[in-house]
Coordinates of C-alpha atoms in Angstrom, one line a residue:
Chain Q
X263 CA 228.4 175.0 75.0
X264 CA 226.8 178.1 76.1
X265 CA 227.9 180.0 72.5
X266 CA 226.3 176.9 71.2
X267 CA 222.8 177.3 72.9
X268 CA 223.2 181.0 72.3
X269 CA 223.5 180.1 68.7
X270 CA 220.8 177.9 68.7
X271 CA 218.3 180.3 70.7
X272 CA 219.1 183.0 67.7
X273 CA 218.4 180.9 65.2
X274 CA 214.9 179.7 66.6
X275 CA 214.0 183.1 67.4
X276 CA 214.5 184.0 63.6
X277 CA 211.9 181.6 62.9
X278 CA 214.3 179.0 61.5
X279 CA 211.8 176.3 62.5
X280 CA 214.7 173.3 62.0
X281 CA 216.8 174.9 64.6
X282 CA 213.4 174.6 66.9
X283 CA 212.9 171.0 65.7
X284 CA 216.9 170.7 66.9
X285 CA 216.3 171.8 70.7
X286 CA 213.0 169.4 70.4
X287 CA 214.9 166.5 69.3
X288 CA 217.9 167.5 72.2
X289 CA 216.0 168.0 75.1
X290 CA 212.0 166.2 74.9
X291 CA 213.7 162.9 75.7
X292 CA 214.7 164.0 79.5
X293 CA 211.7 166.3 80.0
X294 CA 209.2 163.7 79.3
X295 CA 210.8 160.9 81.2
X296 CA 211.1 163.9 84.0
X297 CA 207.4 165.0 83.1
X298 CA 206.4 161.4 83.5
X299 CA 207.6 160.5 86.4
X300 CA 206.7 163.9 88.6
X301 CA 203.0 163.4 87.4
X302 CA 202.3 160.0 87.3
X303 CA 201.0 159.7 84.0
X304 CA 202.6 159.5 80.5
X305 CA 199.2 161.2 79.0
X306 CA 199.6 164.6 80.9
X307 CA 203.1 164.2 80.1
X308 CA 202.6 164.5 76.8
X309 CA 200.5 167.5 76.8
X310 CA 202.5 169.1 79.5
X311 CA 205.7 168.6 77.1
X312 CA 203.0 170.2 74.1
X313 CA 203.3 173.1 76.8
X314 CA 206.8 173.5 77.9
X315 CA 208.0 174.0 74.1
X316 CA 205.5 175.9 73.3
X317 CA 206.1 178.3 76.0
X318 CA 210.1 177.8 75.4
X319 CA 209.3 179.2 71.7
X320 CA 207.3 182.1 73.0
X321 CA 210.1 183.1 75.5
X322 CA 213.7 182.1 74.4
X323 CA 214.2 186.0 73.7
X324 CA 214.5 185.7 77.7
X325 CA 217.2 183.3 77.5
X326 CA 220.5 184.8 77.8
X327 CA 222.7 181.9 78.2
X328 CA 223.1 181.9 82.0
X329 CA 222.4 178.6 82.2
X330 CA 222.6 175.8 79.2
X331 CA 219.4 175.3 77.5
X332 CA 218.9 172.0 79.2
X333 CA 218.6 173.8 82.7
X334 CA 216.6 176.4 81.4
X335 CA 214.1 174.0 79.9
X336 CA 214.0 171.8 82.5
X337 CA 212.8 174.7 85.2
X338 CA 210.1 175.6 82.4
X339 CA 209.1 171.5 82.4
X340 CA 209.7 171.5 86.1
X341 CA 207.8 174.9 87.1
X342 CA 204.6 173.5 84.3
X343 CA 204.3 170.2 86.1
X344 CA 204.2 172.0 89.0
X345 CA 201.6 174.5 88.1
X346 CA 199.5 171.1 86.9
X347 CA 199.8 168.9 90.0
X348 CA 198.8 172.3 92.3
X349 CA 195.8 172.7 89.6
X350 CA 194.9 168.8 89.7
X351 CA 195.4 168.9 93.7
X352 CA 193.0 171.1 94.3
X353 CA 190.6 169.4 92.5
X354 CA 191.4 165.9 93.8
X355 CA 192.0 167.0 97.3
X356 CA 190.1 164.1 98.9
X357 CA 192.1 161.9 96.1
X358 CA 195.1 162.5 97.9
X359 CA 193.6 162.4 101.5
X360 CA 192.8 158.6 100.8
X361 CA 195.9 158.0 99.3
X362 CA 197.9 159.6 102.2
X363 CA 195.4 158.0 104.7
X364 CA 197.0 154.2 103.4
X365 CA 200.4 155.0 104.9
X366 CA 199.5 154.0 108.3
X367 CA 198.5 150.9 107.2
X368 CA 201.2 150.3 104.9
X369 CA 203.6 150.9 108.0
X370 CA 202.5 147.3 109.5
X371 CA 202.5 145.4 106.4
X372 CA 204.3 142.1 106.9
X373 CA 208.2 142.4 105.3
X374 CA 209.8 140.0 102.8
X375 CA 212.8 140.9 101.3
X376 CA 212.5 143.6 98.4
X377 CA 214.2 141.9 95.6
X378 CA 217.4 143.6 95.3
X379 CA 217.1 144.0 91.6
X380 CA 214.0 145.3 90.7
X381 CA 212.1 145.2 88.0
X382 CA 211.9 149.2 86.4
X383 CA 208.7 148.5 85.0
X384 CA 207.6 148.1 88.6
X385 CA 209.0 150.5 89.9
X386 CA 207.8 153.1 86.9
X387 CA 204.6 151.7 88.2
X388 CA 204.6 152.1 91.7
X389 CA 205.9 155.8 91.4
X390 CA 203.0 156.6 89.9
X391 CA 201.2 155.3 92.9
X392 CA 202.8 157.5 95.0
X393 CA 200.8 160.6 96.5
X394 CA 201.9 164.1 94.4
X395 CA 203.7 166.0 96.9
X396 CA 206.4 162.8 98.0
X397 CA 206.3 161.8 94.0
X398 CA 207.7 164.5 93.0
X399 CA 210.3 165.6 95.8
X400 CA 211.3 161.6 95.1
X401 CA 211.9 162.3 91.6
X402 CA 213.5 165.1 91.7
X403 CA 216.3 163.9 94.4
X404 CA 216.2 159.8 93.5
X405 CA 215.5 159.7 89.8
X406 CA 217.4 163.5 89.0
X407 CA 220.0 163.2 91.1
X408 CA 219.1 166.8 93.1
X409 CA 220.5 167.6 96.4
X410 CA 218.1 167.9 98.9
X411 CA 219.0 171.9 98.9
X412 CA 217.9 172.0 95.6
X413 CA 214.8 170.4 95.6
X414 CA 213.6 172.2 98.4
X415 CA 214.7 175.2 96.5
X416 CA 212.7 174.0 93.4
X417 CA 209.5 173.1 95.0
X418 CA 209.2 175.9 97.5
X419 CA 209.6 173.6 100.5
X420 CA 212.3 173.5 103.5
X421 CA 214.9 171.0 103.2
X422 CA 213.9 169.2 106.1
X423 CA 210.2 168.7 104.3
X424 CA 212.1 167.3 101.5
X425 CA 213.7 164.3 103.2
X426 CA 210.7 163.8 105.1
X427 CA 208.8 163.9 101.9
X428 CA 211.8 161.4 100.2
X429 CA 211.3 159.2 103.4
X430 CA 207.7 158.8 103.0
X431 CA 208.1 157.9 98.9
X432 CA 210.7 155.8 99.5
X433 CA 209.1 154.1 102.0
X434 CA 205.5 153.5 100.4
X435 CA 207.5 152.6 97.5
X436 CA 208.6 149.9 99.5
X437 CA 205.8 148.8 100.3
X438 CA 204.1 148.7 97.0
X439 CA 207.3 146.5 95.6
X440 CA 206.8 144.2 98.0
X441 CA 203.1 143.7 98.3
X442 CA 204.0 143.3 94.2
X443 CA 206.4 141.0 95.4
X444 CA 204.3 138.5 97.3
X445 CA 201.4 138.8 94.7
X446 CA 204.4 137.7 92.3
X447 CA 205.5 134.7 94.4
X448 CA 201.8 133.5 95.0
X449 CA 200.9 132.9 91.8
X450 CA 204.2 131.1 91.2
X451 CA 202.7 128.9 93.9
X452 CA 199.8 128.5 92.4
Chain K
X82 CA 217.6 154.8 120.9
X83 CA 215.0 152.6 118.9
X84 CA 214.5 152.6 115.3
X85 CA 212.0 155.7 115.4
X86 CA 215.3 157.6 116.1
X87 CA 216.9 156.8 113.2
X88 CA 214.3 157.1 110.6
X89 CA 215.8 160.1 108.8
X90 CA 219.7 159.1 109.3
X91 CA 218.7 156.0 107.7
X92 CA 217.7 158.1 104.1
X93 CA 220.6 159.7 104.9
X94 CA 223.1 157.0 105.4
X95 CA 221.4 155.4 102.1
X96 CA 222.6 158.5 100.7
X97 CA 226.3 158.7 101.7
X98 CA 225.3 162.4 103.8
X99 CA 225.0 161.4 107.5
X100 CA 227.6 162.6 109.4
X101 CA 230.4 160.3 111.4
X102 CA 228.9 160.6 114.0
X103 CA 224.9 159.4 113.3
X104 CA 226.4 157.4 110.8
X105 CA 228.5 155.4 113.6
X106 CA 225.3 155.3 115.4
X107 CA 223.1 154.0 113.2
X108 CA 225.7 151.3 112.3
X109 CA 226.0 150.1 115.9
X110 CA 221.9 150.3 116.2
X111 CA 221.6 148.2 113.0
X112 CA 224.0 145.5 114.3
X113 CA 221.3 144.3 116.1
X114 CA 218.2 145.4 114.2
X115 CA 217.3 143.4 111.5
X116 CA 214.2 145.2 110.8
X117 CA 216.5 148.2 110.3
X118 CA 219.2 146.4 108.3
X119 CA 216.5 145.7 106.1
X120 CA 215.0 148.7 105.2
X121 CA 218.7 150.4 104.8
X122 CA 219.1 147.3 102.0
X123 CA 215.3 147.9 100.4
X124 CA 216.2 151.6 100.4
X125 CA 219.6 151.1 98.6
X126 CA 218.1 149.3 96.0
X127 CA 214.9 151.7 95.5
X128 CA 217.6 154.5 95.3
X129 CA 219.8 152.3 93.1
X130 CA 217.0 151.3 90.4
X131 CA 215.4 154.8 90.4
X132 CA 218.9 156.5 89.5
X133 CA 219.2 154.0 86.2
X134 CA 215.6 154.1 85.3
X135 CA 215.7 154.2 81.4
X136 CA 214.8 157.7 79.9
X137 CA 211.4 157.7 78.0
X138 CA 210.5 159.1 74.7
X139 CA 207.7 160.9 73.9
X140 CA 205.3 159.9 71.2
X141 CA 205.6 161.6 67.6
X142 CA 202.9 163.5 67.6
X143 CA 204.3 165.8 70.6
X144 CA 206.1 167.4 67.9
X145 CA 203.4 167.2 65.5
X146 CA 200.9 169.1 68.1
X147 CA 204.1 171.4 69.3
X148 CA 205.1 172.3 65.6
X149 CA 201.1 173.1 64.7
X150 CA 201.1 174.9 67.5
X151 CA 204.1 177.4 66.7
X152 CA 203.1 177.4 63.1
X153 CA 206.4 176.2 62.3
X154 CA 207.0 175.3 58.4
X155 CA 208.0 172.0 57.9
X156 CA 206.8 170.6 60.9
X157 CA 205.1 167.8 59.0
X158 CA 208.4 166.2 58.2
X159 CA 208.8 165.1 62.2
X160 CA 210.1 161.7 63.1
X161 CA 209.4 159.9 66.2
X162 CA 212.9 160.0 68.3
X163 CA 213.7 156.4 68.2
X164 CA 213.3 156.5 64.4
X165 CA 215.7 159.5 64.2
X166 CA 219.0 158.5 62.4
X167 CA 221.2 159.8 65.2
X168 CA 219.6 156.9 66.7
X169 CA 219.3 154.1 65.0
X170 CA 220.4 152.7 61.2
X171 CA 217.9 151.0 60.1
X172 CA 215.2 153.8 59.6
X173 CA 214.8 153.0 56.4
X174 CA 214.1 149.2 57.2
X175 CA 211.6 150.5 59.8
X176 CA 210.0 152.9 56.9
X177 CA 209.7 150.0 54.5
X178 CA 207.9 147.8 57.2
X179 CA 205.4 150.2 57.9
X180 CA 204.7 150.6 54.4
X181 CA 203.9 146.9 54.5
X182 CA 201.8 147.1 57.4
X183 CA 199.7 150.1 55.6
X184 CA 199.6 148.7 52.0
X185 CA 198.6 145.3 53.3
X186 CA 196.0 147.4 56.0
X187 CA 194.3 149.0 52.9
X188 CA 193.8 145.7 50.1
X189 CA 190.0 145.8 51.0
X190 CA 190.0 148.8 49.3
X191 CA 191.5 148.1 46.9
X192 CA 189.3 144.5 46.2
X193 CA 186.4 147.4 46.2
X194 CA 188.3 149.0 42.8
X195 CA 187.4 146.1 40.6
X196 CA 188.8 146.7 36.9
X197 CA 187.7 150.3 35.7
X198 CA 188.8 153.3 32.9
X199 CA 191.8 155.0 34.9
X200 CA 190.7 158.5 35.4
X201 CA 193.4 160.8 33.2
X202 CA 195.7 162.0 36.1
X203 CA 196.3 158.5 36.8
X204 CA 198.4 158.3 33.8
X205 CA 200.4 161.3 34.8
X206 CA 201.2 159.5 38.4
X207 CA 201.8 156.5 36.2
X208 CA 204.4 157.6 34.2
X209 CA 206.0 158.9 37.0
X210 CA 205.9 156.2 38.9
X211 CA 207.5 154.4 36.0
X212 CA 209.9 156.6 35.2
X213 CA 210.8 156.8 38.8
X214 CA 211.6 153.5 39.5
X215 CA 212.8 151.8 36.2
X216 CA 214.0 154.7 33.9
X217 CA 215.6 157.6 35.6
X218 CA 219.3 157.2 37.5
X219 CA 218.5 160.7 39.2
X220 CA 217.1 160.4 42.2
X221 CA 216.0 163.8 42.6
X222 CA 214.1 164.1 39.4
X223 CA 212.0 160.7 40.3
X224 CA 211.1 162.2 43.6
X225 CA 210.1 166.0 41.5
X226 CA 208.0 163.3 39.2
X227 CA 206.2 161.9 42.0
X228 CA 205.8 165.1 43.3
X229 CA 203.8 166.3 40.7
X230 CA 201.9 163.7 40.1
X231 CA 200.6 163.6 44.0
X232 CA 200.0 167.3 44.0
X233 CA 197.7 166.5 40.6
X234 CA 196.0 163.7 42.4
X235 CA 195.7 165.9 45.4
X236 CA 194.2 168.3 43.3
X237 CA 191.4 165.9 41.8
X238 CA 190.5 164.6 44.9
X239 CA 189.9 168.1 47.0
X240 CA 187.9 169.0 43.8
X241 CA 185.9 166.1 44.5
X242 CA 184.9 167.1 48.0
X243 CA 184.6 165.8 50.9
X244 CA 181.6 163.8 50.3
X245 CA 182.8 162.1 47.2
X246 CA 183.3 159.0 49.3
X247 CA 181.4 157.3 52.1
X248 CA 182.6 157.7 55.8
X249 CA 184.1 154.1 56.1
X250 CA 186.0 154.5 52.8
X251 CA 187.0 158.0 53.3
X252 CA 188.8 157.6 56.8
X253 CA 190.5 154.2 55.7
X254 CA 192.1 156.1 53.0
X255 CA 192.7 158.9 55.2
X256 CA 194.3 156.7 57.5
X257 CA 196.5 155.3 54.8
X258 CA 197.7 158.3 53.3
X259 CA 198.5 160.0 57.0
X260 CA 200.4 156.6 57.7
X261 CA 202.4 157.1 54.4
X262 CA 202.9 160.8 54.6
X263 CA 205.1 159.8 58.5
X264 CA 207.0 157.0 56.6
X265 CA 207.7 159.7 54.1
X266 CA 208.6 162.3 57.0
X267 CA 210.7 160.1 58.3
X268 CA 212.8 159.1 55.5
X269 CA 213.4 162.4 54.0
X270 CA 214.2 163.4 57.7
X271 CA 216.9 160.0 57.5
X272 CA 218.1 161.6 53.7
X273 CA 218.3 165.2 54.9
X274 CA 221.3 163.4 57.1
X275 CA 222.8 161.6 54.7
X276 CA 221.5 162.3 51.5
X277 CA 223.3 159.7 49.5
X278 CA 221.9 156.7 51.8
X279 CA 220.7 154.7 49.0
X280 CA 218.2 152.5 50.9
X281 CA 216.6 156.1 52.2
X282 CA 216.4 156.9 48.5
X283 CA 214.8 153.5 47.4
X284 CA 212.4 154.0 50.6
X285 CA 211.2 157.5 49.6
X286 CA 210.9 156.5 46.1
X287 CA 208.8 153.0 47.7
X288 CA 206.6 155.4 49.8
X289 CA 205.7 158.1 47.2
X290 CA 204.9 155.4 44.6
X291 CA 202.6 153.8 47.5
X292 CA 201.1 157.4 47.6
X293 CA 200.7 157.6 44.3
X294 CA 199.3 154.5 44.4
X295 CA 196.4 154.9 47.1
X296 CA 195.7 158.8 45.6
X297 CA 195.0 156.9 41.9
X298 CA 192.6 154.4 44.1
X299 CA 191.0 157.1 46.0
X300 CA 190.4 159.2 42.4
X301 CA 189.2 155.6 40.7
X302 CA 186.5 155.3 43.6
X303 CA 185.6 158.4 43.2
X304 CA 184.8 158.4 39.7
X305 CA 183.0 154.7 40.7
X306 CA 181.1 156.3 43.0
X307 CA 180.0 159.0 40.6
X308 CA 179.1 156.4 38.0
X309 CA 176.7 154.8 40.5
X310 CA 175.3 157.7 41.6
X311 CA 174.5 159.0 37.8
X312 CA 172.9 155.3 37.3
X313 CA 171.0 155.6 40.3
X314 CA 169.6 159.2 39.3
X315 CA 168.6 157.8 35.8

């Protein structure tokens, strides 16, 4: 596999732009949904994917096949969503105050049942709602599958911060799916 | 201990990493907690759906904007992923739809053309387009025919300007010809795969002769146009 994205590499870096259009084709499909999900929005996804290949083609002569491909492109994706949410943080800092104010009351909200199956376009939905910094640590370890280790290792954070962070997301996500929920079942009544 | 003490084992417990011990804890504590029980159950099921969340594809022009971007040649002939025949076998299918959609998008312009002289590279695409579909076994040599006859087209109409057509005209036609030139992207992209696919072939050969078809109306409006201009000046 490695010889294989070695190959590959070579052949983009000699300008052959199919092989280019090859590692597109392989790996956009994961980055976006992972792009997506960590910043809420399928429009900065697409320009932060525009970005990730773009800066893969100006720097695969750094790859040297210590890694797959995937990984490597997924710390580029990971690493530029990261570099946008600190950017978009900073400029929506009382954004995220409000949204992280809500928790408190979220904590008392009255609890039906979540379904057990639920719906993923609700659940798309609602992690988008989440606030930036348990979004993506909730990503990372419940949509990506990452040990806690690592996703304190990839965001810079203790691993203690990331379960606390994971608690929170999973636990305003619970809340959204059910306040969902009972808007669902009301207008059935209706 | 109450349920405050068990916040974090819970995420843990959800995710088979507590310890015996807190895990034998917890188990005991939510016995009687049904508040707790609950959450443990919600969590499971957040954890569960979020692990099989579908993957999702970006739009075509990703690529379009990454391969203009990196200059790369032949970044035109990009197909959307869930068009890509790794994916899928009916590309072609798919192609010949969207050609619908477009053709049947642009008949207003074409109720505009009324009957009128066809200007002389018309002919040329003509006789391609004839001896594309009805004369010529070769494949290849009807798609070098249309070829040529789009690039003279091509020609006549960047001669003309850009001002050789009002606004309204000019991006419908635009529009068009950028909605053929993807169906054509992605069927040469399904042919580059298997080359012999004969419903690829027949869908190329369906979208150039559509090109060929809306560069000869764009040309014939343009010449209108001229005509009533030239009237108007006299």
């Amino acid at each position: 596999m490695r010889a294989e994205d070695l190959e590959l590499a070579r052949r983009c870096l000699s300008g052959d732009a199919a092989a280019f259009e090859d590692l597109y084709r392989a790996h956009a499909g994961r980055l976006f949904s992972l792009l997506t999900r960590m910043a809420g929005s399928a429009q900065d996804a697409e320009d932060l994917l525009q970005d990730v290949f773009v800066q893969a083609h100006r720097k695969l002569g750094s790859f040297r096949g210590e890694s797959s491909l995937g990984t490597w492109l997924y710390r580029l994706a990971v690493n530029q969503c990261l570099d946008h949410l600190r950017g978009r943080q900073v400029r929506m800092a009382r954004a995220t105050d409000s949204l992280d104010a809500d928790d408190a009351a979220e904590a008392v909200a009255p609890a039906p049942a979540t379904p057990q199956a639920i719906d993923r376009i609700d659940l798309e939905r609602a992690i988008a709602q989440l606030p930036e910094g348990c979004r993506t640590a909730f990503v990372l370890h419940d949509v990506e599958g990452l040990e806690h280790h690592e996703v304190a290792e990839t965001l810079g954070i203790s691993e203690g911060t990331s379960k606390s962070q994971v608690h929170k997301a999973r636990t305003k996500l619970r809340a959204l799916l059910r306040a969902r929920t009972q808007r669902a079942d009301a207008l059935e009544r209706v | 201990m109450n349920c405050d003490d068990f916040t974090l084992t819970i995420d843990d417990y959800v995710d088979g990493t507590a310890d015996a011990a807190d895990a034998t804890a917890l188990e005991h504590h939510l016995s009687g907690c049904p508040s707790c029980r609950s959450m443990v159950a919600d969590f499971r099921a957040i954890r569960m759906a979020a692990r099989t969340l579908p993957p999702l594809e970006p739009p075509a022009r990703v690529w379009h904007a990454v391969a203009a971007r990196i200059e790369a040649p032949g970044a035109r002939q990009a197909t959307a992923p869930w068009l890509a025949p790794s994916n899928w076998g009916w590309q072609p299918l798919a192609a010949a739809a969207m050609l619908a959609v477009v053709v049947s998008g642009l008949t207003w312009v074409g109720g505009r053309l009324g009957t009128r002289p066809a200007p002389a590279t018309a002919s040329v695409a003509r006789a391609a387009a004839e001896t594309g579909t009805d004369a010529v076994d070769d494949f290849q040599t009807a798609e070098a025919l249309y070829a040529d006859a789009i690039a003279s087209l091509e020609a006549e109409t960047a001669a003309a300007g850009p001002a050789a057509l009002d606004v309204v005209t000019a991006a419908a036609l635009q529009g068009g010809l950028e909605a053929i030139d993807e169906v054509i992207g992605d069927t040469r992209q399904a042919l580059a795969r298997e080359p012999d696919d004969e419903l690829s072939q027949e869908s190329l050969l369906d979208a150039l002769g559509s090109k060929v078809a809306l560069l000869q109306d764009t040309v014939a409006l343009i010449h209108d146009r001229n005509g009533l201009d030239e009237g108007f000046n006299q």
